[in-house]
PDB file of C-alpha atoms and ligand atoms in Angstrom:
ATOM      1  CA  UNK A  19       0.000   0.000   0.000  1.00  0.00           C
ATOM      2  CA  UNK A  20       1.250   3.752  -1.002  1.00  0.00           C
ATOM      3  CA  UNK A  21       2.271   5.629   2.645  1.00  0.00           C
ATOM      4  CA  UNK A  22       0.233   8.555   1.341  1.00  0.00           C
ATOM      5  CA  UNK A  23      -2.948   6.206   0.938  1.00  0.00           C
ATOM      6  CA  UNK A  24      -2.361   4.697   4.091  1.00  0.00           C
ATOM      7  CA  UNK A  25      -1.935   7.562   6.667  1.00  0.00           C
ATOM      8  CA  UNK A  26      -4.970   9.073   4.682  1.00  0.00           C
ATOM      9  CA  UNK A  27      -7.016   6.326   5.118  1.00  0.00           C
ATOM     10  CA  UNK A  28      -6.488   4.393   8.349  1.00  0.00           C
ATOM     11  CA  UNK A  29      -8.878   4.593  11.045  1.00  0.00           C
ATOM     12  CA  UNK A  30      -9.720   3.799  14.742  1.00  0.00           C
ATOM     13  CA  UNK A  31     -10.806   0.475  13.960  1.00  0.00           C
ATOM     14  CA  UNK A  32     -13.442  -0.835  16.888  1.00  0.00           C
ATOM     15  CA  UNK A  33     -14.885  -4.197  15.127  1.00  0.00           C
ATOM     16  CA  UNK A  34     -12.963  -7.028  14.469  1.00  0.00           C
ATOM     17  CA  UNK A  35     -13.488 -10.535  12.836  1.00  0.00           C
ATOM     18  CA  UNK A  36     -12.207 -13.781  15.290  1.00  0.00           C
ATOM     19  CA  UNK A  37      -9.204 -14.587  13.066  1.00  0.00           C
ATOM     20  CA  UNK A  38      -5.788 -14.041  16.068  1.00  0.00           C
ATOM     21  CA  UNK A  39      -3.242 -11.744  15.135  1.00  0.00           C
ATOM     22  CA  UNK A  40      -0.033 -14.016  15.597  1.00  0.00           C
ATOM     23  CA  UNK A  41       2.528 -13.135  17.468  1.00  0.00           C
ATOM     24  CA  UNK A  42       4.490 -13.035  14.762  1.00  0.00           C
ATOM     25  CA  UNK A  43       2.851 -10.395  12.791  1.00  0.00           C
ATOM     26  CA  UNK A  44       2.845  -8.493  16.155  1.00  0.00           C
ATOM     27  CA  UNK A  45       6.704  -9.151  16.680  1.00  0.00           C
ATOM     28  CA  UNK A  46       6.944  -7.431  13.195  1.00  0.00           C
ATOM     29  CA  UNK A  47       4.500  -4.571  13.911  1.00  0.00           C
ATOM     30  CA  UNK A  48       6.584  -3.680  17.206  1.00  0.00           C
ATOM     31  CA  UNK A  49       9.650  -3.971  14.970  1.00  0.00           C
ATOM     32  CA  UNK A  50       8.510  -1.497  12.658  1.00  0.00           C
ATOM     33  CA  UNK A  51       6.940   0.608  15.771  1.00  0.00           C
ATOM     34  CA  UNK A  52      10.668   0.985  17.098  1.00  0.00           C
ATOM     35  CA  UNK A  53      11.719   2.513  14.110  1.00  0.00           C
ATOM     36  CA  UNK A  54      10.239   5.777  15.341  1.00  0.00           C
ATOM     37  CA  UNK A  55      12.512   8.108  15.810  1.00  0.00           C
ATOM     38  CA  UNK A  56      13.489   9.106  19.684  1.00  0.00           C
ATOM     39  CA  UNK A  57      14.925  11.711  21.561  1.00  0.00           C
ATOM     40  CA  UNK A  58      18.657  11.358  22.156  1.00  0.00           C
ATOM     41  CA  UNK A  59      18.030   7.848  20.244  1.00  0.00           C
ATOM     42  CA  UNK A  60      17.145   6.223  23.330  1.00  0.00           C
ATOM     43  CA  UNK A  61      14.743   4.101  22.274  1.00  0.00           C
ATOM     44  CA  UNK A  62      13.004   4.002  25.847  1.00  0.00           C
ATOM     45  CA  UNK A  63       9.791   1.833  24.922  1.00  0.00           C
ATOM     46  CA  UNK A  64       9.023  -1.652  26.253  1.00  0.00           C
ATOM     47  CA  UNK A  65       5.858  -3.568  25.341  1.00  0.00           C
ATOM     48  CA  UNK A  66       2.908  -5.895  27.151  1.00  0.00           C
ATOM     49  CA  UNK A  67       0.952  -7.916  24.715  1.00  0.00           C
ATOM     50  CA  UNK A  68      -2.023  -9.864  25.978  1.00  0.00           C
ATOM     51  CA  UNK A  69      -3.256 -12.468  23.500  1.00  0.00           C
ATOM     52  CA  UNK A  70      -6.855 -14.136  24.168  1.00  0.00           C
ATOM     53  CA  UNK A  71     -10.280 -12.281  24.347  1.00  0.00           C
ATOM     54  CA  UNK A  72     -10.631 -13.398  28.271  1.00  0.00           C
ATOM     55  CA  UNK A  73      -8.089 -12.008  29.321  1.00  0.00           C
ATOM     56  CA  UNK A  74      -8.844  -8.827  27.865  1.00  0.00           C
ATOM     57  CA  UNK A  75     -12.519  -8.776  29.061  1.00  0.00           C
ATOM     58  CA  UNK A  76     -11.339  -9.525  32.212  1.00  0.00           C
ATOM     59  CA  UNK A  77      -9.684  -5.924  31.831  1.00  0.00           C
ATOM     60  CA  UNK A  78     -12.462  -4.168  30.164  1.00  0.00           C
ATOM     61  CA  UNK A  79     -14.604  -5.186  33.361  1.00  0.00           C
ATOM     62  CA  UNK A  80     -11.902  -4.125  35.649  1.00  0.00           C
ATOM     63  CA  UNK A  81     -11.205  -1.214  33.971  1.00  0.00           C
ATOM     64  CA  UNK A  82     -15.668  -0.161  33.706  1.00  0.00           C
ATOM     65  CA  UNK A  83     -15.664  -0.655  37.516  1.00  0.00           C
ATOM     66  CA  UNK A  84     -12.475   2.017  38.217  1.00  0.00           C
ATOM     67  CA  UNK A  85     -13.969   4.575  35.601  1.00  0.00           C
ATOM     68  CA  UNK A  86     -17.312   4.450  37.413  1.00  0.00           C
ATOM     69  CA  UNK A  87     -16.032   4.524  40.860  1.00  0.00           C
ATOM     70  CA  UNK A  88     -13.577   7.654  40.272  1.00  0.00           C
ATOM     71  CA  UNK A  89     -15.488   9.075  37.465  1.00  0.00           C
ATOM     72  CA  UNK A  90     -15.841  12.238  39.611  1.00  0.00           C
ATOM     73  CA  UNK A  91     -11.545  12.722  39.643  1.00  0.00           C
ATOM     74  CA  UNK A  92     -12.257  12.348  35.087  1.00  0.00           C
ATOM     75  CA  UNK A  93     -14.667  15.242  34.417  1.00  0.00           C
ATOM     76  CA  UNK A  94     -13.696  14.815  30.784  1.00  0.00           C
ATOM     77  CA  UNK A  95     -15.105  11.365  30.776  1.00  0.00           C
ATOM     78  CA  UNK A  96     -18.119  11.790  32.570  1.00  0.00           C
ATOM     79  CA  UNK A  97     -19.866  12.077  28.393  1.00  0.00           C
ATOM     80  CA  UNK A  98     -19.278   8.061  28.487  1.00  0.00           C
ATOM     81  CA  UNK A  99     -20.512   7.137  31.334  1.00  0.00           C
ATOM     82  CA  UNK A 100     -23.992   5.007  29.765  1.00  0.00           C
ATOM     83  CA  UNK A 101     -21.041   3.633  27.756  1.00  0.00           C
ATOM     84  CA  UNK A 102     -19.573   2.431  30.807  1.00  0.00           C
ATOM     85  CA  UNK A 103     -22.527   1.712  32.449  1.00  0.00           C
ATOM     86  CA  UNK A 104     -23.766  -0.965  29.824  1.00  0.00           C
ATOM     87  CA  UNK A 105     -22.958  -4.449  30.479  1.00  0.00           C
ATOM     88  CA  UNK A 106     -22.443  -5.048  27.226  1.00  0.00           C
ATOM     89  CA  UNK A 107     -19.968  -2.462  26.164  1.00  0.00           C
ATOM     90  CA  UNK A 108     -16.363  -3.759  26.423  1.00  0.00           C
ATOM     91  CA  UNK A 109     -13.715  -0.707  27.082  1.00  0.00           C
ATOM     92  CA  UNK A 110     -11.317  -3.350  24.281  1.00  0.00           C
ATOM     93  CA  UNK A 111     -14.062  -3.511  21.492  1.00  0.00           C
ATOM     94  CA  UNK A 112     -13.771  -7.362  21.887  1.00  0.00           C
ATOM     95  CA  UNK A 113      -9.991  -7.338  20.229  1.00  0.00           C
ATOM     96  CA  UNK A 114      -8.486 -10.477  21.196  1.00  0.00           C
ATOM     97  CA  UNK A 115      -5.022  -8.727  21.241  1.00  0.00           C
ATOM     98  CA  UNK A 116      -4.446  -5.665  23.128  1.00  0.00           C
ATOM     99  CA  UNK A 117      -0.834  -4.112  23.129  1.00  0.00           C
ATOM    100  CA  UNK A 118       0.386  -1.784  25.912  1.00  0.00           C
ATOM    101  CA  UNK A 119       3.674   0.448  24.978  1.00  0.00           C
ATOM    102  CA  UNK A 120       5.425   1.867  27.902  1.00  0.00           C
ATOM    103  CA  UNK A 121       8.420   4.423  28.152  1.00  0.00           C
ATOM    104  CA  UNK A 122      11.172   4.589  30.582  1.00  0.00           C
ATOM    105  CA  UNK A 123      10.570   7.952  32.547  1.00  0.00           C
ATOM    106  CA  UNK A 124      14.547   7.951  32.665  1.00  0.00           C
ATOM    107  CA  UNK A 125      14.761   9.192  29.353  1.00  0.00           C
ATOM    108  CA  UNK A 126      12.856  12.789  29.041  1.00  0.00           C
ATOM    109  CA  UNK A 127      11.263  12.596  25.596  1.00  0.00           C
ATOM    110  CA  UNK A 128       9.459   8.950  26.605  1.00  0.00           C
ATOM    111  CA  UNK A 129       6.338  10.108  26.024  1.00  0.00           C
ATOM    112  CA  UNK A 130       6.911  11.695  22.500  1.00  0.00           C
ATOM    113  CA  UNK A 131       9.069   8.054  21.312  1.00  0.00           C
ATOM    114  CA  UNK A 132       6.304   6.088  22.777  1.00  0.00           C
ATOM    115  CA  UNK A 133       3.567   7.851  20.691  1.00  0.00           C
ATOM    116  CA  UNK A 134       5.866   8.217  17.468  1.00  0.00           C
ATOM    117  CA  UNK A 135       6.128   4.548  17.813  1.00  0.00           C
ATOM    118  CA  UNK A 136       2.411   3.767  18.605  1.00  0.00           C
ATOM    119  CA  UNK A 137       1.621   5.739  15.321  1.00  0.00           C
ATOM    120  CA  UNK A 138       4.473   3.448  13.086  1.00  0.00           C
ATOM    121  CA  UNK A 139       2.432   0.202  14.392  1.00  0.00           C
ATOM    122  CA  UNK A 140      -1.086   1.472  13.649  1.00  0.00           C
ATOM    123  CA  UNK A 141      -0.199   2.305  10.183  1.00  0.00           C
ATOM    124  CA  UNK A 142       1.988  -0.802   9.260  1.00  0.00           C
ATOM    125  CA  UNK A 143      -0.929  -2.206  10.979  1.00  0.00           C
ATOM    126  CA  UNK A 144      -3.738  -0.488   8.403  1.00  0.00           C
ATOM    127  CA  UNK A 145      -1.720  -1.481   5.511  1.00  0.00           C
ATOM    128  CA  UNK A 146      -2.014  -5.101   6.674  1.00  0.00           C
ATOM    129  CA  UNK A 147      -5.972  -4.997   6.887  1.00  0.00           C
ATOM    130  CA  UNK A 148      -5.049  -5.221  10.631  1.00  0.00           C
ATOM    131  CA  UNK A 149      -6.835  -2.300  12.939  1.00  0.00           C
ATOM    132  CA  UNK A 150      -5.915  -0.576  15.785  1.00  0.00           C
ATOM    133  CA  UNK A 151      -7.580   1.509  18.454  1.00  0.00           C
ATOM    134  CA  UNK A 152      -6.240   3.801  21.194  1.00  0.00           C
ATOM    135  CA  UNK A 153      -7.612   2.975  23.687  1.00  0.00           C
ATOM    136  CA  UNK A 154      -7.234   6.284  26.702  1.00  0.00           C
ATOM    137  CA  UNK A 155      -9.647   4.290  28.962  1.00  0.00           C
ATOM    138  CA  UNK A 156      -7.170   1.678  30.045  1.00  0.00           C
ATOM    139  CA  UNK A 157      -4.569   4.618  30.956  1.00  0.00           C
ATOM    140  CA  UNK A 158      -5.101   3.750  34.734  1.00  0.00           C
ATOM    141  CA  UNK A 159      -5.906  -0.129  34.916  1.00  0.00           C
ATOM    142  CA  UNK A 160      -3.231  -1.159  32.761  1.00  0.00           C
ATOM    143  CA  UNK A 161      -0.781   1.377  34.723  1.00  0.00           C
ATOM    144  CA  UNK A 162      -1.386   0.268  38.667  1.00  0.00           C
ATOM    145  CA  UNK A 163       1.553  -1.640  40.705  1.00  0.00           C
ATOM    146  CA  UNK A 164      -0.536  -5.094  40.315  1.00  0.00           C
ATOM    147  CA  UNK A 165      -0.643  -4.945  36.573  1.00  0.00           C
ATOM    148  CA  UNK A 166       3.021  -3.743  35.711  1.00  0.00           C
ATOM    149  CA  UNK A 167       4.070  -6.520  38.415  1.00  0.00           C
ATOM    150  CA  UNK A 168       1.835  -9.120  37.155  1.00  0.00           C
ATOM    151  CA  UNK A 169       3.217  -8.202  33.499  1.00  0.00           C
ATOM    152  CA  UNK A 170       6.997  -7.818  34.463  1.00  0.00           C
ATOM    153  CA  UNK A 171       6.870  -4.022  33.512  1.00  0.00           C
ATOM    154  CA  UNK A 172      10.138  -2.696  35.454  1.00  0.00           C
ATOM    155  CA  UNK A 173       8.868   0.048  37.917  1.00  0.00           C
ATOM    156  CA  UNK A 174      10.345   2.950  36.153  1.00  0.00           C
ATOM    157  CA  UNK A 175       8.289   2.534  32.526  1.00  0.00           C
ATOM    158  CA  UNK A 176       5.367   3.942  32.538  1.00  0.00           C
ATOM    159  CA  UNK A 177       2.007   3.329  30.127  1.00  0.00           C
ATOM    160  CA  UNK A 178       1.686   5.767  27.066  1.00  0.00           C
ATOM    161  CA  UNK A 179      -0.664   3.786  24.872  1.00  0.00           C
ATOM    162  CA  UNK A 180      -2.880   0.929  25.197  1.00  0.00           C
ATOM    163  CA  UNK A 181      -4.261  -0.459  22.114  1.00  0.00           C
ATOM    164  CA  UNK A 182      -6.154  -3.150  20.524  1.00  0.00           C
ATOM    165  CA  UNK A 183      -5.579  -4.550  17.689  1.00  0.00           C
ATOM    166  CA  UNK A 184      -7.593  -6.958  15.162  1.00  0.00           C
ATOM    167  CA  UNK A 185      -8.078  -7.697  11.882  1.00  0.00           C
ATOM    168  CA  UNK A 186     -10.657  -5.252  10.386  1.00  0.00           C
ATOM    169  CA  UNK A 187     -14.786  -6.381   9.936  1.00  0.00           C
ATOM    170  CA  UNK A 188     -15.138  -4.216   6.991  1.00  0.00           C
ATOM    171  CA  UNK A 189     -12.704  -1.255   5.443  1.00  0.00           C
ATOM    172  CA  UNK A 190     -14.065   2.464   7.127  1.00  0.00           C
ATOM    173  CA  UNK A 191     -14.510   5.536   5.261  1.00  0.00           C
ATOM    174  CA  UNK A 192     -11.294   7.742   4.927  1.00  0.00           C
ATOM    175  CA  UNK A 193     -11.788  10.189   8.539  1.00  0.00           C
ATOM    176  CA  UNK A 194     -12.954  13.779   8.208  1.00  0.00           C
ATOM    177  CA  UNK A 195     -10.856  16.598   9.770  1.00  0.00           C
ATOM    178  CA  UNK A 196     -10.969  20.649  10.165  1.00  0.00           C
ATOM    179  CA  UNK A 197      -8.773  22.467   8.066  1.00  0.00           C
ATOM    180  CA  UNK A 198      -5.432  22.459   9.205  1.00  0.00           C
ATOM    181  CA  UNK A 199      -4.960  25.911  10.910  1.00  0.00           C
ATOM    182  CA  UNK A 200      -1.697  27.493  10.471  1.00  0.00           C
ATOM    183  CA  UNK A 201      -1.287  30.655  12.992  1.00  0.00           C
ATOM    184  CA  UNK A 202       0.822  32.825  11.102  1.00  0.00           C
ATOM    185  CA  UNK A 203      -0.537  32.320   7.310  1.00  0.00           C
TER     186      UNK A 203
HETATM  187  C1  FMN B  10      -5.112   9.554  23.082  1.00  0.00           C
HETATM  188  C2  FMN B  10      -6.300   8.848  22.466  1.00  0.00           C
HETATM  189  C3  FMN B  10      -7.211   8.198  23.290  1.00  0.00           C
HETATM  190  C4  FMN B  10      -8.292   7.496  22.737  1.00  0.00           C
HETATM  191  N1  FMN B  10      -9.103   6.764  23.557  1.00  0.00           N
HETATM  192  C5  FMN B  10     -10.099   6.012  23.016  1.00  0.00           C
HETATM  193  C6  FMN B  10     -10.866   5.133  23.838  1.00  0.00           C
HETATM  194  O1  FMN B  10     -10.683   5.010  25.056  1.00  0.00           O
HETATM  195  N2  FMN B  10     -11.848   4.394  23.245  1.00  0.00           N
HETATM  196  C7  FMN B  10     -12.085   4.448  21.891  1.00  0.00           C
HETATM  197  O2  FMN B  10     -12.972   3.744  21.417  1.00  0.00           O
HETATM  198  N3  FMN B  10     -11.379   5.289  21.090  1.00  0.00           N
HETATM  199  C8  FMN B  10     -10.375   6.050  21.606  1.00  0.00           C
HETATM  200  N4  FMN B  10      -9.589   6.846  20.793  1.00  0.00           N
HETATM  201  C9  FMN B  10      -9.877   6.942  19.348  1.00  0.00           C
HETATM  202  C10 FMN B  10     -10.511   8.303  19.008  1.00  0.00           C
HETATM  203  O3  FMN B  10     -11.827   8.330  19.483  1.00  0.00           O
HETATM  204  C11 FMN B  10     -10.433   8.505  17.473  1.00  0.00           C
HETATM  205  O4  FMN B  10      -9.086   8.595  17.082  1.00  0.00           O
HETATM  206  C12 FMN B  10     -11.164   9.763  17.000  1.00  0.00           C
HETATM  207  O5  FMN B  10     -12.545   9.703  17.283  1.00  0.00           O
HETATM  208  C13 FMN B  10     -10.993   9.999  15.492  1.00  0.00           C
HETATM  209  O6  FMN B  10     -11.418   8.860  14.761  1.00  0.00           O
HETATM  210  P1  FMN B  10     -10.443   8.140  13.714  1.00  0.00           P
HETATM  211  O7  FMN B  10      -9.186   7.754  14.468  1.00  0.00           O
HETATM  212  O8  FMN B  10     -11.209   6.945  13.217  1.00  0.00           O
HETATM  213  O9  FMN B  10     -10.133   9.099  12.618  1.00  0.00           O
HETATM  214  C14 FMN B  10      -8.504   7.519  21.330  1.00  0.00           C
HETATM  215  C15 FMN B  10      -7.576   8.181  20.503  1.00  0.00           C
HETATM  216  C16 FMN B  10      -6.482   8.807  21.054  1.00  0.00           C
HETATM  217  C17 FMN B  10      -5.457   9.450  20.126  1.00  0.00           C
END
């Protein structure tokens, strides 16, 4: 697929058919993900993949009953809350892979690698038919102590971007956006 195509077509994908994304294709999407560029070249990313749809609706239920119990400390989320509320509305879109990316907070531009390299995996991912999704929900269940320890994240990484990944139901419409605004033109 042409690179212009792709980054003007790809999507936040939220349906996806039952076929697994191996963990080989996902060894070569992270591959191509660290081939962001990063600050100082440090390359200060580490990765959690969880394969299986339990697993990851285990998550989505853990992560409904945080957002409802603290909703009041996320004013900006309170516009989903019958989202959250609705038993049948998983926070993971049903992906049976969901990818976490983490940065090491000892390198000061982690959070601007870790995102360069999140967008490098969603659109390899697009031009496989694979989707992806952002998903901000997760940013404080997949972030606690338990998880990170449970997952073998060292203490010092933190989350950036939690995503789910799948291979696409049907191809989406390219997205709309404003006008880019340039201040000074
Ligand atoms: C930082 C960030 C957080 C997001 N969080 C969620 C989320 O929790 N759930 C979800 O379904 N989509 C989430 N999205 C996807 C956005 O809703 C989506 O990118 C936006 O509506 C534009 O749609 P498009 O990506 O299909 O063009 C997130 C995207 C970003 C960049």
């Amino acid at each position: 697929m042409n690179i212009l195509d792709c980054i003007n077509e790809k999507r936040s994908v939220r349906a996806y058919t039952d076929q697994q994304v191996s963990n080989e294709t996902i060894h070569q999407l992270l591959t191509l993900g660290t081939k962001a560029s990063t600050g100082s070249n440090e390359q200060p990313w580490g990765f959690v993949v969880i394969q299986g749809k339990e697993e990851i609706q285990k998550l989505s239920e853990d992560t409904k009953t945080y957002l409802l119990r603290n909703l009041d400390a996320y004013p900006y989320l309170k516009q989903y809350e019958s989202w959250l509320l609705n038993p049948t509305y998983s926070v993971f879109n049903h992906a049976s892979t969901l990818i976490a990316i983490y940065g090491n907070t000892k390198s000061h531009w982690y959070l601007y690698d870790c995102s360069l390299a999140a967008g490098n995996i969603m659109l390899a991912a697009h031009s496989m038919g694979i989707g992806t999704c952002w998903i901000g929900f997760a940013e404080h269940t997949l972030n606690t102590k338990e998880f990170k320890e449970k997952y073998r994240v060292p203490s010092e990484y933190e989350l950036v971007c939690p995503m789910t990944i799948g291979y696409m139901k049907s191809k989406l419409t390219s997205p709309e956006r404003k006008v880019p605004e340039v201040f000074n033109w």
